[in-house]
Every structure is written in C-alpha cells, then in structure tokens.
Tab-separated table of C-alpha atoms in Angstrom:
chain	number	residue	atom	x	y	z
A	1	MET	CA	324.531	189.862	70.373
A	2	ARG	CA	325.829	187.682	67.539
A	3	ASN	CA	328.872	185.438	67.707
A	4	VAL	CA	329.769	186.338	64.135
A	5	VAL	CA	328.356	188.609	61.463
A	6	ILE	CA	329.471	187.961	57.886
A	7	VAL	CA	329.295	190.930	55.529
A	8	GLY	CA	328.742	189.718	51.976
A	9	SER	CA	327.002	186.773	50.314
A	10	GLY	CA	329.262	185.736	47.454
A	11	CYS	CA	331.422	182.609	47.421
A	12	ALA	CA	333.587	183.889	50.287
A	13	GLY	CA	330.747	184.958	52.585
A	14	ASN	CA	328.580	181.918	51.925
A	15	THR	CA	331.461	179.490	52.472
A	16	ALA	CA	332.335	181.271	55.726
A	17	ALA	CA	328.665	180.860	56.668
A	18	ILE	CA	328.801	177.088	56.072
A	19	TYR	CA	331.852	176.653	58.295
A	20	THR	CA	330.746	178.949	61.116
A	21	ALA	CA	327.244	177.462	61.080
A	22	ARG	CA	328.618	173.924	61.340
A	23	ALA	CA	330.687	175.136	64.308
A	24	ASN	CA	327.412	176.146	66.009
A	25	LEU	CA	328.299	179.850	65.942
A	26	GLY	CA	324.921	180.905	64.495
A	27	PRO	CA	326.275	183.273	61.814
A	28	LEU	CA	324.252	186.168	60.451
A	29	VAL	CA	325.035	186.991	56.827
A	30	ILE	CA	324.359	190.514	55.563
A	31	GLU	CA	323.728	189.992	51.860
A	32	GLY	CA	324.850	193.431	50.666
A	33	HIS	CA	323.792	195.536	47.687
A	34	GLU	CA	324.783	192.762	45.241
A	35	ALA	CA	323.434	189.579	46.806
A	36	GLY	CA	325.498	186.680	45.528
A	37	GLY	CA	328.439	188.865	44.555
A	38	GLN	CA	329.985	188.906	41.092
A	39	LEU	CA	328.870	185.333	40.393
A	40	SER	CA	325.312	186.616	40.252
A	41	LEU	CA	326.340	188.560	37.113
A	42	THR	CA	327.829	185.587	35.278
A	43	THR	CA	326.278	182.806	33.244
A	44	LEU	CA	328.162	179.530	32.829
A	45	VAL	CA	331.023	178.792	35.256
A	46	GLU	CA	333.223	175.975	33.957
A	47	ASN	CA	336.242	176.169	36.262
A	48	TYR	CA	334.646	175.547	39.669
A	49	PRO	CA	335.594	172.047	40.864
A	50	GLY	CA	332.882	169.413	41.025
A	51	PHE	CA	330.801	170.531	38.031
A	52	PRO	CA	332.100	168.678	34.944
A	53	GLU	CA	329.402	170.192	32.744
A	54	GLY	CA	329.718	173.652	34.294
A	55	VAL	CA	327.180	175.488	36.429
A	56	ASN	CA	325.401	178.827	36.145
A	57	GLY	CA	326.940	181.434	38.461
A	58	PRO	CA	323.682	182.411	40.214
A	59	GLU	CA	322.837	178.725	40.714
A	60	LEU	CA	326.255	177.988	42.213
A	61	VAL	CA	326.134	180.814	44.727
A	62	GLU	CA	322.513	180.024	45.630
A	63	ASN	CA	323.441	176.385	46.290
A	64	ILE	CA	326.236	177.450	48.641
A	65	LYS	CA	323.771	179.734	50.443
A	66	ARG	CA	321.229	176.916	50.820
A	67	GLN	CA	323.966	174.676	52.183
A	68	ALA	CA	324.816	177.317	54.809
A	69	GLU	CA	321.129	177.751	55.724
A	70	ARG	CA	320.817	173.994	56.178
A	71	PHE	CA	323.317	174.243	59.041
A	72	GLY	CA	321.596	177.234	60.627
A	73	ALA	CA	323.081	180.317	58.970
A	74	GLU	CA	320.689	183.253	58.897
A	75	TYR	CA	320.554	185.696	55.982
A	76	ARG	CA	319.439	189.281	56.038
A	77	ALA	CA	318.843	191.551	53.045
A	78	GLY	CA	320.415	194.984	53.035
A	79	ALA	CA	323.839	196.530	53.376
A	80	VAL	CA	326.122	197.745	56.144
A	81	LEU	CA	325.939	201.543	56.291
A	82	GLU	CA	328.368	202.151	59.173
A	83	ALA	CA	330.767	200.150	61.313
A	84	ASP	CA	332.321	200.735	64.730
A	85	PHE	CA	335.293	198.503	65.460
A	86	SER	CA	336.741	200.785	68.134
A	87	GLN	CA	335.607	198.508	70.947
A	88	ARG	CA	334.078	195.106	71.638
A	89	PRO	CA	331.452	194.065	70.915
A	90	PHE	CA	331.725	195.343	67.364
A	91	ARG	CA	328.778	197.339	66.036
A	92	LEU	CA	327.361	197.333	62.521
A	93	ASN	CA	324.619	199.588	61.187
A	94	VAL	CA	322.507	197.500	58.800
A	95	GLU	CA	319.967	199.651	56.985
A	96	GLY	CA	319.539	201.856	60.075
A	97	GLU	CA	319.560	199.141	62.746
A	98	TRP	CA	322.668	198.634	64.884
A	99	LEU	CA	323.779	195.031	65.452
A	100	GLU	CA	326.449	193.762	67.835
A	101	ALA	CA	328.921	190.951	67.151
A	102	ARG	CA	331.815	189.272	68.910
A	103	ALA	CA	333.541	188.722	65.552
A	104	VAL	CA	333.093	190.022	62.014
A	105	ILE	CA	334.086	188.556	58.646
A	106	ILE	CA	334.283	191.148	55.879
A	107	ALA	CA	333.528	189.363	52.606
A	108	SER	CA	331.891	192.227	50.739
A	109	GLY	CA	333.935	191.662	47.592
A	110	ALA	CA	335.079	194.045	44.918
A	111	SER	CA	333.044	195.470	42.072
A	112	ALA	CA	334.449	195.645	38.572
A	113	ARG	CA	334.852	199.100	37.093
A	114	TRP	CA	332.675	199.358	34.008
A	115	LEU	CA	332.654	201.814	31.134
A	116	GLY	CA	329.201	203.055	32.089
A	117	LEU	CA	327.446	202.272	28.811
A	118	GLU	CA	323.809	201.211	28.922
A	119	SER	CA	324.466	198.530	26.301
A	120	GLU	CA	327.394	197.237	28.361
A	121	GLN	CA	325.208	196.719	31.424
A	122	LYS	CA	322.535	194.918	29.399
A	123	LEU	CA	325.086	192.515	27.907
A	124	ILE	CA	327.008	191.563	31.055
A	125	GLY	CA	327.100	187.786	31.040
A	126	HIS	CA	326.081	187.734	27.367
A	127	GLY	CA	329.402	188.557	25.773
A	128	VAL	CA	330.506	191.317	28.151
A	129	SER	CA	332.798	190.207	30.968
A	130	SER	CA	335.295	191.588	33.483
A	131	CYS	CA	337.187	188.298	33.911
A	132	ALA	CA	339.302	186.868	31.090
A	133	THR	CA	340.313	183.859	33.195
A	134	CYS	CA	336.655	183.045	33.802
A	135	ASP	CA	335.247	183.563	30.333
A	136	GLY	CA	338.043	183.562	27.746
A	137	PHE	CA	337.474	179.894	26.939
A	138	PHE	CA	334.048	180.666	25.476
A	139	TYR	CA	335.590	182.690	22.637
A	140	ARG	CA	337.816	180.104	21.010
A	141	ASP	CA	338.615	181.125	17.414
A	142	LYS	CA	336.462	184.236	17.755
A	143	LYS	CA	337.094	187.980	17.741
A	144	ILE	CA	337.692	189.516	21.147
A	145	MET	CA	337.999	193.113	22.310
A	146	ILE	CA	339.357	194.221	25.667
A	147	VAL	CA	339.508	197.728	27.140
A	148	GLY	CA	342.282	198.862	29.472
A	149	GLY	CA	345.834	200.146	29.676
A	150	GLY	CA	347.461	198.735	32.793
A	151	ASP	CA	349.432	195.575	33.508
A	152	SER	CA	346.253	193.617	34.285
A	153	ALA	CA	344.748	194.589	30.938
A	154	MET	CA	347.929	193.518	29.140
A	155	GLU	CA	348.046	190.209	31.002
A	156	GLU	CA	344.398	189.494	30.244
A	157	ALA	CA	344.769	190.503	26.589
A	158	ILE	CA	347.747	188.162	26.167
A	159	PHE	CA	345.827	185.416	27.964
A	160	LEU	CA	342.871	185.903	25.605
A	161	THR	CA	345.120	185.315	22.571
A	162	ARG	CA	345.223	181.658	23.655
A	163	PHE	CA	341.593	181.439	22.614
A	164	GLY	CA	340.569	184.185	20.206
A	165	ARG	CA	341.779	184.259	16.630
A	166	GLU	CA	342.185	188.016	17.021
A	167	VAL	CA	342.291	190.232	20.124
A	168	ALA	CA	342.032	194.033	20.021
A	169	LEU	CA	343.183	195.969	23.085
A	170	VAL	CA	341.595	199.426	23.204
A	171	HIS	CA	343.090	202.241	25.282
A	172	ARG	CA	341.969	205.865	25.431
A	173	ARG	CA	345.518	207.285	25.518
A	174	ASP	CA	348.486	206.864	23.205
A	175	GLN	CA	350.658	205.713	26.129
A	176	PHE	CA	349.978	202.754	28.397
A	177	ARG	CA	350.118	202.695	32.194
A	178	ALA	CA	351.416	199.147	31.970
A	179	SER	CA	355.074	198.365	32.591
A	180	LYS	CA	357.427	198.513	29.622
A	181	ILE	CA	357.993	194.765	29.576
A	182	MET	CA	354.250	194.040	29.447
A	183	VAL	CA	353.761	196.486	26.577
A	184	GLU	CA	356.637	194.869	24.689
A	185	ARG	CA	355.119	191.429	25.180
A	186	ALA	CA	351.788	192.693	23.909
A	187	ARG	CA	353.342	194.315	20.838
A	188	ALA	CA	355.242	191.108	20.074
A	189	ASN	CA	352.116	188.950	20.119
A	190	PRO	CA	350.951	188.452	16.500
A	191	LYS	CA	347.321	187.865	17.530
A	192	LEU	CA	347.098	191.040	19.592
A	193	ARG	CA	346.302	194.424	18.023
A	194	LEU	CA	346.722	197.609	20.054
A	195	VAL	CA	344.160	200.333	19.376
A	196	THR	CA	345.295	203.543	21.069
A	197	SER	CA	343.707	206.985	21.489
A	198	ALA	CA	340.295	205.378	21.176
A	199	VAL	CA	337.212	204.892	23.340
A	200	VAL	CA	334.264	202.537	23.022
A	201	GLU	CA	331.019	204.440	22.523
A	202	GLU	CA	328.605	201.545	22.123
A	203	ILE	CA	328.489	197.756	22.306
A	204	HIS	CA	326.261	196.187	19.672
A	205	GLY	CA	324.016	193.172	20.142
A	206	VAL	CA	321.430	194.195	22.730
A	207	ASP	CA	318.683	193.482	20.179
A	208	VAL	CA	319.832	189.869	19.681
A	209	GLY	CA	320.892	189.201	23.279
A	210	HIS	CA	324.649	188.802	22.769
A	211	VAL	CA	327.635	190.900	21.751
A	212	THR	CA	328.055	191.338	17.985
A	213	GLY	CA	330.353	194.347	17.752
A	214	ALA	CA	331.487	197.685	19.123
A	215	ARG	CA	331.546	201.295	17.982
A	216	LEU	CA	334.808	203.138	18.617
A	217	ARG	CA	335.834	206.769	18.391
A	218	ASN	CA	339.310	208.213	17.967
A	219	VAL	CA	339.718	210.838	20.703
A	220	ASN	CA	342.021	212.980	18.529
A	221	SER	CA	340.398	212.953	15.086
A	222	GLY	CA	336.834	212.190	16.157
A	223	ALA	CA	336.633	209.431	13.566
A	224	VAL	CA	334.004	206.785	14.396
A	225	TRP	CA	333.986	203.189	13.195
A	226	ASP	CA	332.449	199.801	13.997
A	227	GLU	CA	334.240	196.519	14.553
A	228	GLU	CA	332.811	193.012	14.677
A	229	VAL	CA	333.350	191.465	18.117
A	230	ASP	CA	332.134	188.222	19.722
A	231	GLY	CA	333.511	188.773	23.234
A	232	PHE	CA	334.019	192.102	25.010
A	233	PHE	CA	336.173	192.345	28.151
A	234	VAL	CA	336.621	195.305	30.478
A	235	ALA	CA	339.929	195.450	32.391
A	236	ILE	CA	340.007	198.907	33.942
A	237	GLY	CA	340.241	197.747	37.527
A	238	HIS	CA	338.089	196.789	40.498
A	239	ILE	CA	336.759	198.761	43.444
A	240	PRO	CA	336.846	196.876	46.771
A	241	ASN	CA	333.584	197.292	48.675
A	242	THR	CA	335.245	198.546	51.842
A	243	ALA	CA	334.195	202.198	51.974
A	244	VAL	CA	332.168	201.780	55.189
A	245	PHE	CA	335.183	200.191	56.910
A	246	ARG	CA	337.761	202.858	55.981
A	247	GLY	CA	339.384	204.276	59.066
A	248	GLN	CA	338.216	201.263	61.093
A	249	ILE	CA	340.705	198.759	59.686
A	250	GLU	CA	343.922	199.110	57.735
A	251	THR	CA	343.514	199.316	53.955
A	252	ASP	CA	345.874	200.157	51.111
A	253	PRO	CA	345.439	203.343	49.013
A	254	ASP	CA	343.007	201.540	46.693
A	255	GLY	CA	340.827	200.359	49.570
A	256	TYR	CA	341.874	196.701	49.665
A	257	ILE	CA	342.157	195.300	53.189
A	258	ILE	CA	345.736	194.751	54.297
A	259	SER	CA	346.113	191.244	55.666
A	260	HIS	CA	347.879	190.705	58.969
A	261	GLY	CA	348.435	187.014	58.355
A	262	GLY	CA	345.913	184.332	57.529
A	263	ALA	CA	342.541	186.052	57.436
A	264	ARG	CA	343.329	188.643	60.104
A	265	THR	CA	342.868	192.377	59.679
A	266	SER	CA	344.502	195.100	61.773
A	267	VAL	CA	341.678	194.723	64.345
A	268	PRO	CA	341.655	191.484	66.387
A	269	GLY	CA	338.304	189.793	65.888
A	270	VAL	CA	337.712	191.281	62.436
A	271	PHE	CA	338.639	189.006	59.538
A	272	HIS	CA	338.745	189.284	55.754
A	273	ALA	CA	337.682	186.854	53.036
A	274	GLY	CA	337.777	187.067	49.253
A	275	ASP	CA	338.138	190.008	46.902
A	276	VAL	CA	338.171	192.647	49.650
A	277	GLU	CA	341.797	191.575	50.163
A	278	ASP	CA	342.651	189.517	47.067
A	279	ARG	CA	343.549	191.761	44.157
A	280	THR	CA	345.449	189.044	42.287
A	281	TYR	CA	343.364	185.903	41.744
A	282	ARG	CA	339.703	186.961	42.127
A	283	GLN	CA	338.284	183.502	41.389
A	284	ALA	CA	335.225	181.815	42.850
A	285	ILE	CA	337.345	178.949	44.165
A	286	THR	CA	339.934	181.200	45.836
A	287	ALA	CA	337.130	183.241	47.400
A	288	ALA	CA	335.525	180.067	48.756
A	289	GLY	CA	338.876	178.982	50.194
A	290	ALA	CA	339.319	182.393	51.805
A	291	GLY	CA	335.861	182.113	53.361
A	292	CYS	CA	336.821	178.758	54.853
A	293	ARG	CA	340.056	180.203	56.234
A	294	ALA	CA	338.288	183.191	57.814
A	295	ALA	CA	335.657	180.948	59.408
A	296	LEU	CA	338.267	178.649	60.944
A	297	GLU	CA	340.088	181.655	62.366
A	298	VAL	CA	336.845	183.031	63.840
A	299	GLU	CA	336.148	179.658	65.445
A	300	ARG	CA	339.591	179.594	67.082
A	301	PHE	CA	339.364	183.255	68.086
A	302	LEU	CA	336.027	182.821	69.858
A	303	GLU	CA	337.051	179.509	71.397
A	304	ALA	CA	340.099	181.198	72.943
A	305	GLU	CA	337.720	183.730	74.483
A	306	GLY	CA	335.519	180.995	75.902
A	307	HIS	CA	332.610	181.319	73.472
C-alpha cells in the first residue's frame, strides 16, 4: 500500500514527487513510456527560472528527479496499463503488477502530434519543435516554417514572426479550421506567408544534424518543391496521455482531464498535474507549479483521513 503514486516523470510529476517526499508520504513515481516527458526531447531551455545561461531539457528534468530522490521519492520504470478508481484503495496495473495507493497524481502529460516523417523524428530538438513559445527565440532573423491550420497554429505562427524574418504556415487544405479573426490576423501580417493545399514530404538536414529545408507537395497539382528553412514547427495538436484513465475520471472529448477545482479530478483522492489538464500554457514552469499544487492537495487530503 502506497500513500501516493505519481504517474509521470516530467516537470509536473517530479515536482509533485519533491513535495510529497518532503511531506514524508513516500511517493512512488511511475516514469511512463517517455521518462522525463517532453523536456527529454528538447535541447536548450532558456525560459525556466534560475538558469540565466539556459539549461538542457534532459538535464533539467533529471536534476528535479534527483532532488525528489534525495528526499526519498522512489522511481519505477514502466507504464500504467490499467487503472481502477472505483473504490479505495485505488489500484494501478504497472507492467502487469497491480499496486495499491491511497491517493494518485496523474501527471502523464500530453504528447505532441507529429507528421510521422522519419526525418522529422531524427531532427526533433535540432530545428524541429512542437513549441513556438519554447524555441522561437532561437530563430531570430531566420526562415521558419510551421505546419497546422487551427487557432493554435495561427497564434504560434504570428508569435514566430516576432523572431523570424519570414514565416511560412503550411496547411494541407485550402480552408483553415482556425477562427475567421485569427485567419485575418495571419493574412494581415507582412512577415507571414500562408501556403495552402500543401503537405510536407521531407525535412532536410539529417545529414548535417540540423534543419536546412523542407520538401513540399501541392495536394491538387502534385507539384513538388523545396524551400530553405532554419526552424520547423509542428502545430497540429497534442494528445493527452490519459487513455488508461478514460471512464475512470471525467475527461473532455479530446481526453484532457476536467478539473474540479485546484488539482482535483472527478474522483476524490485522484489529482491532476500538468499537460494532462492544461491545454493552454504547456510550459515547464506551469507544469512544475501544477505538480506542487497537486502534491499540497494530496498532503491535505491524506492528513484529513488521518494518514
């Protein structure tokens, strides 16, 4: 029997582990399929407080983990395959073994949707990114390409025009899913070029270790062409890693956990932290703050029960 099991080992899960460990709750952290979360896929992080020269994403998340371990947090490799929140204690199936917990913090994050190109996967963190807020700064006065057609893609494309000398927004259809006002803002931006009815077939630069360009194809004419690109952003959405909890707690149609105030889910004793609930900010610092909030709520919850 565990006082608290934390599902996920990114900024949210590791911060929750620090706080619950310091409260002598002996947390067990299930690292998940992507140990370290999305930070493990990034290189330099320049907007996390306390690092004036920046810090590598994997190093940052590993340091938070080591800090949690120093206070007694225990880590376990593997992923949660099933969950039973129908009664207390809660039960979690971790790689075939059932564990019991008085409280659970779900901090399993959200995974960016990618285009599925082999070159894209090889260049993640080397010119390919899913976060304009995180990485736009690195492409000052350079050529940037972003793929997407919704409001988030428009917002990120407009944001990237603060840095790049030219931004191309590529969308596979001739109409955008984004709201009319966002499309109008994009069209009015002189640094932003809209490339419609086109798909990206290849990202160049694997041979040199960083993005150098992209090959595009017009879906109507079949015409293929290359464009020089320094930074390549994908803004086609995120998938919250909540599939194993569907039906156990309340989620929205996209799978994001619906908050019931603070860090509470629809099940008392089960809490959320980070990108499993946050579809707006998705930053390392907001995830860490959410992990702190969830841990404090767990501490109060268990204390009220006499644990």
